[in-house]
mmCIF file of C-alpha atoms and ligand atoms in Angstrom:
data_model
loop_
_atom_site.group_PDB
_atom_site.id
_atom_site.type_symbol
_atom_site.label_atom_id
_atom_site.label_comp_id
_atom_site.label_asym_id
_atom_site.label_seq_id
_atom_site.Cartn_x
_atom_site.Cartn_y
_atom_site.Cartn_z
ATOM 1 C CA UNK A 1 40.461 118.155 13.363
ATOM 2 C CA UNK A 2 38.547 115.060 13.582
ATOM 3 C CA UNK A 3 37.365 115.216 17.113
ATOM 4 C CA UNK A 4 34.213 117.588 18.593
ATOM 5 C CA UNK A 5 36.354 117.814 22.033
ATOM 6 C CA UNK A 6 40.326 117.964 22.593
ATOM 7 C CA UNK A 7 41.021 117.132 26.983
ATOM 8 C CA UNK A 8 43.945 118.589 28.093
ATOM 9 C CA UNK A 9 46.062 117.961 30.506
ATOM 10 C CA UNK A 10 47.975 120.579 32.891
ATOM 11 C CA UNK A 11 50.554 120.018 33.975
ATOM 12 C CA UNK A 12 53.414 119.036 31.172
ATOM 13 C CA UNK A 13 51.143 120.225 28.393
ATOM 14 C CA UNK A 14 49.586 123.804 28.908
ATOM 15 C CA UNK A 15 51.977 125.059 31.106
ATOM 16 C CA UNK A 16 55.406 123.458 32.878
ATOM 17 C CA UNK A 17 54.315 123.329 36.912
ATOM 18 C CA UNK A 18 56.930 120.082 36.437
ATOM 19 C CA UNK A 19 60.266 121.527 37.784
ATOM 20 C CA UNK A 20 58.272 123.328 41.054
ATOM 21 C CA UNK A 21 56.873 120.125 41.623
ATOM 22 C CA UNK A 22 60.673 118.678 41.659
ATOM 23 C CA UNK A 23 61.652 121.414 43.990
ATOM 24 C CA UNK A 24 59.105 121.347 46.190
ATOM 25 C CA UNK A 25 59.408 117.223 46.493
ATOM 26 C CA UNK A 26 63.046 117.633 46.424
ATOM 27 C CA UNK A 27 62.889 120.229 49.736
ATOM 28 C CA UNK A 28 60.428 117.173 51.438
ATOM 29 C CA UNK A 29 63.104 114.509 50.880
ATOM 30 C CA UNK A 30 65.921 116.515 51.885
ATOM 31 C CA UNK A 31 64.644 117.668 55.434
ATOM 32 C CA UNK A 32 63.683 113.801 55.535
ATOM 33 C CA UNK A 33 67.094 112.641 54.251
ATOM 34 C CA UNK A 34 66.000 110.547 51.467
ATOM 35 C CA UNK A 35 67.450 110.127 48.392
ATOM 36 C CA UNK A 36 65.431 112.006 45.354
ATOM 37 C CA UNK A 37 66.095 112.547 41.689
ATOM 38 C CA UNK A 38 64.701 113.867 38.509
ATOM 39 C CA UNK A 39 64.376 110.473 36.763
ATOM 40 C CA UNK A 40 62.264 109.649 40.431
ATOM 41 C CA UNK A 41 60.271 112.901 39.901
ATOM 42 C CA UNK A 42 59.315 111.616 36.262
ATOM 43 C CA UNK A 43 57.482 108.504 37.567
ATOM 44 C CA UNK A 44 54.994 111.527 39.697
ATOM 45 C CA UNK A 45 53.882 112.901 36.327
ATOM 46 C CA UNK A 46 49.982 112.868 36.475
ATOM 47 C CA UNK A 47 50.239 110.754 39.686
ATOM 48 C CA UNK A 48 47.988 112.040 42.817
ATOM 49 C CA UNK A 49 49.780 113.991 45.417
ATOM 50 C CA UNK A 50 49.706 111.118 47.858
ATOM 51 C CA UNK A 51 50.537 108.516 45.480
ATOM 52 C CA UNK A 52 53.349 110.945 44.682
ATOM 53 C CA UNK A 53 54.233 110.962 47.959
ATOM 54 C CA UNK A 54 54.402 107.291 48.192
ATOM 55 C CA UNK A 55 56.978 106.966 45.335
ATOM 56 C CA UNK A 56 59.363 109.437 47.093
ATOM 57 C CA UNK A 57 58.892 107.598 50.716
ATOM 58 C CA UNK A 58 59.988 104.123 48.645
ATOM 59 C CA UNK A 59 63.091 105.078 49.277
ATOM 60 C CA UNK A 60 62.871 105.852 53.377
ATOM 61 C CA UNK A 61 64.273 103.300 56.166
ATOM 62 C CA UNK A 62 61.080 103.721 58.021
ATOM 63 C CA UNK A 63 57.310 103.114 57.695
ATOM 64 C CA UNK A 64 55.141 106.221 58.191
ATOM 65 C CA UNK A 65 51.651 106.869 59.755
ATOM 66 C CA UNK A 66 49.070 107.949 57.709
ATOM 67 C CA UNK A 67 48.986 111.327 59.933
ATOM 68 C CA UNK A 68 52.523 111.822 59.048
ATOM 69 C CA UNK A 69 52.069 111.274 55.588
ATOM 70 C CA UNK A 70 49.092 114.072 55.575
ATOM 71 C CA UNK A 71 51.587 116.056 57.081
ATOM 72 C CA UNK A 72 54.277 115.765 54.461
ATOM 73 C CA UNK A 73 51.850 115.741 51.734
ATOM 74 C CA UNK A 74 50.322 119.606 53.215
ATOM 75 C CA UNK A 75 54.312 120.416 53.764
ATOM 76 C CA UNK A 76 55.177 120.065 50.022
ATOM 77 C CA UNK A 77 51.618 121.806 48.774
ATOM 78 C CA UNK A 78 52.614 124.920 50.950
ATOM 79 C CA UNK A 79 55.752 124.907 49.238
ATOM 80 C CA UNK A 80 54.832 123.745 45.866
ATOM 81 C CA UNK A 81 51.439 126.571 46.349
ATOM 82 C CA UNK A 82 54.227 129.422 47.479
ATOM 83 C CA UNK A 83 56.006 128.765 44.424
ATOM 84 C CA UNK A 84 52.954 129.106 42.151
ATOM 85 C CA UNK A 85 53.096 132.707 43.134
ATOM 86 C CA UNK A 86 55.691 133.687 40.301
ATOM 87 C CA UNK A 87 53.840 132.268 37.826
ATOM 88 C CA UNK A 88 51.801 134.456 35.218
ATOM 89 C CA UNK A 89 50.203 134.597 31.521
ATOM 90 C CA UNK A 90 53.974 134.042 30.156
ATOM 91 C CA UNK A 91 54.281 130.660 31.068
ATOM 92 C CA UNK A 92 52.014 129.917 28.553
ATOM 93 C CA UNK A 93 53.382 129.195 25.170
ATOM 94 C CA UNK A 94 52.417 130.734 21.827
ATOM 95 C CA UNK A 95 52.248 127.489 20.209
ATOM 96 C CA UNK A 96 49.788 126.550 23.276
ATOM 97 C CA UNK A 97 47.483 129.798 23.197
ATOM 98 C CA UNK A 98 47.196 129.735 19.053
ATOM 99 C CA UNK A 99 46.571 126.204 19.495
ATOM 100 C CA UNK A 100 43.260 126.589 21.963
ATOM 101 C CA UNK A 101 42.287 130.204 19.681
ATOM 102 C CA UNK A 102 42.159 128.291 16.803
ATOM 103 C CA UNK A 103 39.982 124.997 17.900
ATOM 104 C CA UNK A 104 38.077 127.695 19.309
ATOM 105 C CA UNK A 105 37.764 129.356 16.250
ATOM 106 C CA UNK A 106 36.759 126.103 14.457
ATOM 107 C CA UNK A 107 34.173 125.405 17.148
ATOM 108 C CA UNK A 108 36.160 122.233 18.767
ATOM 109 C CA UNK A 109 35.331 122.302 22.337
ATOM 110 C CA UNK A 110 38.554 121.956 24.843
ATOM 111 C CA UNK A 111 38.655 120.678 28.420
ATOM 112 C CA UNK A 112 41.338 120.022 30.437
ATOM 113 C CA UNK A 113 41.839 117.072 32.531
ATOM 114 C CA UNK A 114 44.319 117.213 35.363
ATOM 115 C CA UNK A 115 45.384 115.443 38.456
ATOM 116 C CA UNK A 116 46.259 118.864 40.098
ATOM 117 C CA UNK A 117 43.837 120.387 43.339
ATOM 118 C CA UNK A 118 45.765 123.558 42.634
ATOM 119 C CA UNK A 119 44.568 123.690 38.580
ATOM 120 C CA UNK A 120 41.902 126.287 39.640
ATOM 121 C CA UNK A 121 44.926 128.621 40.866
ATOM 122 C CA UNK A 122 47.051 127.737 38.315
ATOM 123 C CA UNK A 123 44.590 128.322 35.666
ATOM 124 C CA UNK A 124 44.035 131.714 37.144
ATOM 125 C CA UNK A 125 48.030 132.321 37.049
ATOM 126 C CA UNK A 126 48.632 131.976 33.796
ATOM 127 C CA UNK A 127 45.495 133.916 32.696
ATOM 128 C CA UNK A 128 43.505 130.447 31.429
ATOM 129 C CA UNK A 129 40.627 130.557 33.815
ATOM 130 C CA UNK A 130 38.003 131.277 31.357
ATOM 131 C CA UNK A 131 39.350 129.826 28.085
ATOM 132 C CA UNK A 132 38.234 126.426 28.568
ATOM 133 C CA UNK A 133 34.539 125.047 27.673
ATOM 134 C CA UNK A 134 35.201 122.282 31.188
ATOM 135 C CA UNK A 135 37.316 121.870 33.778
ATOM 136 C CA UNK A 136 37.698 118.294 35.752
ATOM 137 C CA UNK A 137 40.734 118.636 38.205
ATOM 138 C CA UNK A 138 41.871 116.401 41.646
ATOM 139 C CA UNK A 139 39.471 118.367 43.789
ATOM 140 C CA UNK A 140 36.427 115.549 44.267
ATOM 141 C CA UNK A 141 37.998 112.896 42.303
ATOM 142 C CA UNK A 142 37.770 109.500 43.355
ATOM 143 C CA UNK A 143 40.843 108.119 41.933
ATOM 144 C CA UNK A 144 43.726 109.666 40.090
ATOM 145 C CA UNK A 145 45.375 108.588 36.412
ATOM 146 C CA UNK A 146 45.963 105.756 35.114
ATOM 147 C CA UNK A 147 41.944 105.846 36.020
ATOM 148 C CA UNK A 148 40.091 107.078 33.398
ATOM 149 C CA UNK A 149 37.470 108.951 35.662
ATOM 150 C CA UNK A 150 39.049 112.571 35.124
ATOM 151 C CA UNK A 151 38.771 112.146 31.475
ATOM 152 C CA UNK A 152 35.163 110.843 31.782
ATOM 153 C CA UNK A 153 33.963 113.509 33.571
ATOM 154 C CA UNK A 154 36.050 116.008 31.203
ATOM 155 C CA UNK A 155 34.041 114.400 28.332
ATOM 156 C CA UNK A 156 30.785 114.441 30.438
ATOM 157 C CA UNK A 157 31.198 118.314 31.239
ATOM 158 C CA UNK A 158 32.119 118.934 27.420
ATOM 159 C CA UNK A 159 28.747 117.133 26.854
ATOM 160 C CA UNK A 160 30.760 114.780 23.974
ATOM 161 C CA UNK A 161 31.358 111.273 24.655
ATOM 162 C CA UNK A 162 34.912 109.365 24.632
ATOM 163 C CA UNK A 163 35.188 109.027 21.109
ATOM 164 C CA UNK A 164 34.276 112.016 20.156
ATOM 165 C CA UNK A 165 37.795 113.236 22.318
ATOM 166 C CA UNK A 166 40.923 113.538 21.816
ATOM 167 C CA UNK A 167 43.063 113.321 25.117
ATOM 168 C CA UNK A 168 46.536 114.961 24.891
ATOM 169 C CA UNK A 169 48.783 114.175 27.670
ATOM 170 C CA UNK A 170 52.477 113.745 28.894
ATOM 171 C CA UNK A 171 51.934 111.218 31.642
ATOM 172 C CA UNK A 172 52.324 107.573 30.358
ATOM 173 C CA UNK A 173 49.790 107.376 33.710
ATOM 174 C CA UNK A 174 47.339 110.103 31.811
ATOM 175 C CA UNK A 175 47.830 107.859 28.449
ATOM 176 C CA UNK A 176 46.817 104.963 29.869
ATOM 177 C CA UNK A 177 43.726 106.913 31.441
ATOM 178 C CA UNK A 178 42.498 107.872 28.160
ATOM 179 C CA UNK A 179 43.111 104.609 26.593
ATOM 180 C CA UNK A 180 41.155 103.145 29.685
ATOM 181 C CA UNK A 181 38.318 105.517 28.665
ATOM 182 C CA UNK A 182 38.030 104.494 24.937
ATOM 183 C CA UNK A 183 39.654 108.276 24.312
ATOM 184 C CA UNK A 184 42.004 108.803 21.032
ATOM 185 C CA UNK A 185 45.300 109.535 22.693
ATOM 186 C CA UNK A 186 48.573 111.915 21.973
ATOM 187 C CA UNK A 187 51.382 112.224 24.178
ATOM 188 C CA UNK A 188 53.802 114.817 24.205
ATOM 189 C CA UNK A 189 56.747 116.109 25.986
ATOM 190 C CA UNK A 190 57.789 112.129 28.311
ATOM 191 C CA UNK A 191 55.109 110.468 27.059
ATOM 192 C CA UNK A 192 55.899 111.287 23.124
ATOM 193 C CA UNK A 193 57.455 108.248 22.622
ATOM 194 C CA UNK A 194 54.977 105.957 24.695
ATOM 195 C CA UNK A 195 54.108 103.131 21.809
ATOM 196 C CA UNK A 196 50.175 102.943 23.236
ATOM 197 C CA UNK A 197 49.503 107.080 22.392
ATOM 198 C CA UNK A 198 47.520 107.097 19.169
ATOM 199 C CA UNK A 199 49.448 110.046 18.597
ATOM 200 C CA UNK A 200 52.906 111.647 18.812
ATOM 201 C CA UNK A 201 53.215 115.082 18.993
ATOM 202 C CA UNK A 202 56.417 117.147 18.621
ATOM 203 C CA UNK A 203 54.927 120.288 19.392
ATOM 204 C CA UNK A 204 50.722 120.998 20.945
ATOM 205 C CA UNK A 205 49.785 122.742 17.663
ATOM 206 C CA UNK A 206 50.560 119.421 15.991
ATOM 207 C CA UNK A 207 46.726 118.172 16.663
ATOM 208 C CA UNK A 208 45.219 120.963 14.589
ATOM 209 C CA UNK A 209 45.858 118.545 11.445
ATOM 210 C CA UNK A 210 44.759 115.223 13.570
HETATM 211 P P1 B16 B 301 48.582 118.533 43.244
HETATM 212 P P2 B16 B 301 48.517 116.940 35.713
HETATM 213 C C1 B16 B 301 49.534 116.403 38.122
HETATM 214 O O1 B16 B 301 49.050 117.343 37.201
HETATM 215 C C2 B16 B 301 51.058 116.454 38.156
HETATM 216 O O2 B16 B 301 51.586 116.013 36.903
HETATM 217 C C3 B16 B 301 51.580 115.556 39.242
HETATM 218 O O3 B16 B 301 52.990 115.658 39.298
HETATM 219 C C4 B16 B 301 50.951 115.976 40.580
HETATM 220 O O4 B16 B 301 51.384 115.114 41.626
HETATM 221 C C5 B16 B 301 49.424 115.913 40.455
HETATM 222 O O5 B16 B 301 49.006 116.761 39.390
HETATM 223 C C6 B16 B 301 48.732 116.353 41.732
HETATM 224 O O6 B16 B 301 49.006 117.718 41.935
HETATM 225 O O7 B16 B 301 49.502 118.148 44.345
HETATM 226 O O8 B16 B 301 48.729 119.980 42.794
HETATM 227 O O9 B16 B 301 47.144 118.191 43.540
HETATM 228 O O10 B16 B 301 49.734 116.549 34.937
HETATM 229 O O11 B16 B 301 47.503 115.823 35.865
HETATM 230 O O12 B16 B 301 47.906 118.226 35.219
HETATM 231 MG MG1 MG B 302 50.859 116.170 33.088
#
């Protein structure tokens, strides 16, 4: 490993929050009548809640207040919170838990970086609340990937600059936020095959020989 730090990101990478995500937007648009898909859920990877929320009301035949949007955007959280319930410590991986022992081990110090408010809870779900050396999330973030500002202040709370980082990500929005930030990149999972990650990764454990 040629990097002092590795960022993570959440959602995608360390654990798969995607497909409750889907559901819970998927719920929204129904009760709203509005047409939404999978391939429509894909372009929310990484994207802020209300940005999120944008992309699924591109598709309604009316304009919407911002109260009402607040109001859509807290309906879908309950949901999308509720469903967090069933997760636990075996929605992480193997591959992902050797992977974060072993940089560990070698004294590489990991972050993540992730566009989520709920990545305190989730963290605490899956029994990762006290693995990583930093935490920068969507609480008190100014604005979301493709910025690079959650990465900076990953890289800032690791006490390592940019280029000492690696950022791995599955967001062509979290790719571009690392590039932004003069971080090495590797996408995995949707954003494997995005030409500007410096890296593609087939599986997470992949970046031990990086
Ligand atoms: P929340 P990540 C992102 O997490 C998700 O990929 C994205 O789908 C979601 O809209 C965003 O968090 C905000 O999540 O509503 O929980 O604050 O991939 O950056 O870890
Ligand atoms: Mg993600």
């Amino acid at each position: 490993m040629n990097y002092k730090g590795v960022i993570f990101d959440l959602d995608g990478v360390i654990c798969f929050t995607d497909e409750l995500h889907y559901l819970a937007w998927k719920a929204l648009a129904d009760r709203l009548n509005i047409y939404f898909d999978r391939e429509i859920n894909n372009r929310m990877r990484g994207v802020s809640r209300m940005d999120s929320l944008d992309i699924l009301l591109e598709r309604a035949d009316r304009e919407y207040s911002v109260v009402e949007k607040e109001a859509f955007a807290a309906e879908k959280n309950a949901i999308y919170a509720d469903s967090l319930r069933q997760m636990s410590e075996k929605d992480v991986s193997d591959d992902v838990r050797n992977t974060l022992k072993t940089l560990k081990e070698r004294g590489v110090r990991i972050a993540v970086g992730s566009s989520s408010k709920n990545a305190p809870l989730i963290l605490e779900r899956i029994g990762l609340d006290e693995m990583f050396d930093a935490v920068s999330d969507g609480n008190g973030l100014e604005k979301s990937k493709p910025d690079l500002e959650v990465f900076l202040k990953a890289a800032e709370r690791l006490g390592l600059s940019p280029a000492e980082c690696l950022v791995v990500e599955d967001a062509l929005s979290g790719i571009d936020a690392g590039v932004a930030g003069g971080f090495a990149t590797a996408g995995i999972g949707a954003a494997a095959s995005y030409d500007k990650a410096d890296y593609k990764l087939e599986k997470l454990s992949d970046i031990l020989s990086l």
